Tab-separated table of C-alpha atoms in Angstrom:
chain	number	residue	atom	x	y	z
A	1	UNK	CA	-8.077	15.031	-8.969
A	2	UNK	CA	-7.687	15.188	-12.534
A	3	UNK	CA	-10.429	13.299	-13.995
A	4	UNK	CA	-8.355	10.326	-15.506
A	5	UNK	CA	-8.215	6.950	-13.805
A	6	UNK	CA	-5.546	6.288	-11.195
A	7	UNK	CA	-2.708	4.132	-12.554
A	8	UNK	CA	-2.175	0.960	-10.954
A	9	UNK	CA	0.421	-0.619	-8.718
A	10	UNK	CA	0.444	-4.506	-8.342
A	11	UNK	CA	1.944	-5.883	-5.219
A	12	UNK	CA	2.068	-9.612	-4.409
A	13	UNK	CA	1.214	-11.222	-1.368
A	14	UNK	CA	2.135	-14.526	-0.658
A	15	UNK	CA	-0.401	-15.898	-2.513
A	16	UNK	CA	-2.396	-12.889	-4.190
A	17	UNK	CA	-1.724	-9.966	-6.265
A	18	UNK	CA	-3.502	-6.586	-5.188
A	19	UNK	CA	-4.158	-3.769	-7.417
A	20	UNK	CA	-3.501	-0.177	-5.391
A	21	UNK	CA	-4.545	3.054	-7.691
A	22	UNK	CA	-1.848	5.364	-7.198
A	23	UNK	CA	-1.899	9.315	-6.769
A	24	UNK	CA	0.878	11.377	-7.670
A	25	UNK	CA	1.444	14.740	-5.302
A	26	UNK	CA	-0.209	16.669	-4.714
A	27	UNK	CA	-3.697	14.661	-5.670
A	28	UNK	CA	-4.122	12.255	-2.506
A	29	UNK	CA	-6.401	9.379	-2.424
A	30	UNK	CA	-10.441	9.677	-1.426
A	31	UNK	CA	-10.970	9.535	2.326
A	32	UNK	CA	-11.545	6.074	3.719
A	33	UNK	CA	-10.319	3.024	5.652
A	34	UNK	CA	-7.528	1.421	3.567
A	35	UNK	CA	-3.516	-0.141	3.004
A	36	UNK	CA	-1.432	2.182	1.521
A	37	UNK	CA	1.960	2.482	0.489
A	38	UNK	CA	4.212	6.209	0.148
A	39	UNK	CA	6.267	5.869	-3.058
A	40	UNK	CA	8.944	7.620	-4.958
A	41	UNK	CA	8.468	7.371	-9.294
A	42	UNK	CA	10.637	8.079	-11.713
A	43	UNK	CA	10.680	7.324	-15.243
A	44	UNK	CA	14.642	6.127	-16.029
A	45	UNK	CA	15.511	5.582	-20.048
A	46	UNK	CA	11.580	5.903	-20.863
A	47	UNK	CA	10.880	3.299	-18.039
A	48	UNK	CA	9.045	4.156	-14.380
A	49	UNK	CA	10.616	3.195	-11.625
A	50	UNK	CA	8.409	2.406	-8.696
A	51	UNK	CA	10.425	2.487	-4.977
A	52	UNK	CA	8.026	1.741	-2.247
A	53	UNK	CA	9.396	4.029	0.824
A	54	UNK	CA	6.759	3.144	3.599
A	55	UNK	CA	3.979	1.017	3.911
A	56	UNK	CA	0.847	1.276	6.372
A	57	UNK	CA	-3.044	1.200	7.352
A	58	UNK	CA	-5.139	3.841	8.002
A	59	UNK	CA	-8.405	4.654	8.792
A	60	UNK	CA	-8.040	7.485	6.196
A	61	UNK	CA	-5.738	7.489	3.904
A	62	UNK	CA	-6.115	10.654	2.520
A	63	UNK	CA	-4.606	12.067	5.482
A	64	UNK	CA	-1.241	9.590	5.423
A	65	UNK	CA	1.098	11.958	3.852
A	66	UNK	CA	0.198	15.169	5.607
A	67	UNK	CA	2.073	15.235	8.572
A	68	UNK	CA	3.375	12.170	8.689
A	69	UNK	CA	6.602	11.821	11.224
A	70	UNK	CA	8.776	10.863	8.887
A	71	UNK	CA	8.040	13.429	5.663
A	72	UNK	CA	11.940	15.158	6.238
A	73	UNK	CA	13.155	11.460	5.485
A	74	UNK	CA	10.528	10.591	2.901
A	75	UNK	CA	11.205	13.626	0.887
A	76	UNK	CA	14.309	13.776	1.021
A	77	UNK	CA	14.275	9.878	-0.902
A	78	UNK	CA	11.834	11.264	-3.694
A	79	UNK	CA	8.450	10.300	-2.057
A	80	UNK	CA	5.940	12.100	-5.114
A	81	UNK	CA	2.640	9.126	-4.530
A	82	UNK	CA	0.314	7.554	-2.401
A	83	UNK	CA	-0.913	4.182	-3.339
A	84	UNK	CA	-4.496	3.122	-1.830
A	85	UNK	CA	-6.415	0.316	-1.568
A	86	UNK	CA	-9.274	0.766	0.505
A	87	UNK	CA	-10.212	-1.764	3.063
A	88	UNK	CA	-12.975	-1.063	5.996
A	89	UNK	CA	-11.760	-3.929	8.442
A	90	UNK	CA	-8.998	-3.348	10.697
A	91	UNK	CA	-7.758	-7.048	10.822
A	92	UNK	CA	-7.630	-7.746	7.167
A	93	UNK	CA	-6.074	-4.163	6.924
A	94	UNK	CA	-3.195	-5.342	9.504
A	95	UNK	CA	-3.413	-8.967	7.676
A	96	UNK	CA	-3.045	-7.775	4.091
A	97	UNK	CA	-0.197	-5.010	5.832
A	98	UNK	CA	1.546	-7.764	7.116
A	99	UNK	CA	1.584	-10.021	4.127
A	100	UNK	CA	2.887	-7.266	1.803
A	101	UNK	CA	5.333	-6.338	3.833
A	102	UNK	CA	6.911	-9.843	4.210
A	103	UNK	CA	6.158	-11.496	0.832
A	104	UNK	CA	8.599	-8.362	-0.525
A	105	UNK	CA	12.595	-9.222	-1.201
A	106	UNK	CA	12.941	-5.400	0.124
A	107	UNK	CA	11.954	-3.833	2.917
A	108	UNK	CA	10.334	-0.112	2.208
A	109	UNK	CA	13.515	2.447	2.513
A	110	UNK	CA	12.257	4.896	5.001
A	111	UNK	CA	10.621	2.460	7.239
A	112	UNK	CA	12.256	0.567	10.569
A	113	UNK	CA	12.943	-2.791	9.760
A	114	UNK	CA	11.756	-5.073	12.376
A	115	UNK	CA	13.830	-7.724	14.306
A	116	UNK	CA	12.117	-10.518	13.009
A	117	UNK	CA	12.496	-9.622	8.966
């Protein structure tokens, strides 16, 4: 880790906005129960771009990236961050999964789309 304070990465739920810190490669987050989200940044005429290329929980989210079964695929679209937020309870974990991933207009690149979406 560097030292400095993660940056942030607000997602919406249906109703709430959660804060993620995000860790650019090859810093990962602390280990521990949590959402997280594998992005590609950019910065694009002095802006950063943010595409969110998977979304998941884990009981340690430190670990997400390494090995994961679709790194080839993620790579290959620019995947350079992890963003965390840690949660210990496996329902609200699926629960706040769930609501990100449906409250968004875009479903994360790399990811299978379900039937019902």
């Amino acid at each position: 880790m560097t030292g400095f304070p993660s940056p942030k990465l607000g997602m919406r739920t249906f109703d709430a906005r959660v804060e993620f810190n995000v860790y650019q490669q090859p810093d990962v987050p602390p280990a521990g129960p949590g959402v997280y989200a594998l992005l590609s940044r950019t910065m694009e005429s002095g802006r950063g771009l943010v595409s969110v290329l998977w979304m998941g929980e884990s009981e340690d989210v430190s670990t997400v990236s390494e090995g994961h079964p679709e790194l080839p695929k993620l790579v290959e679209n620019g995947f350079n961050a992890v963003a965390a937020f840690p949660e210990a309870d496996p329902e609200l974990r699926k629960k706040l999964l769930h609501d990100l991933l449906y409250a968004r207009q875009v479903w994360p690149r790399c990811q299978p789309q379900p039937d019902d979406f």
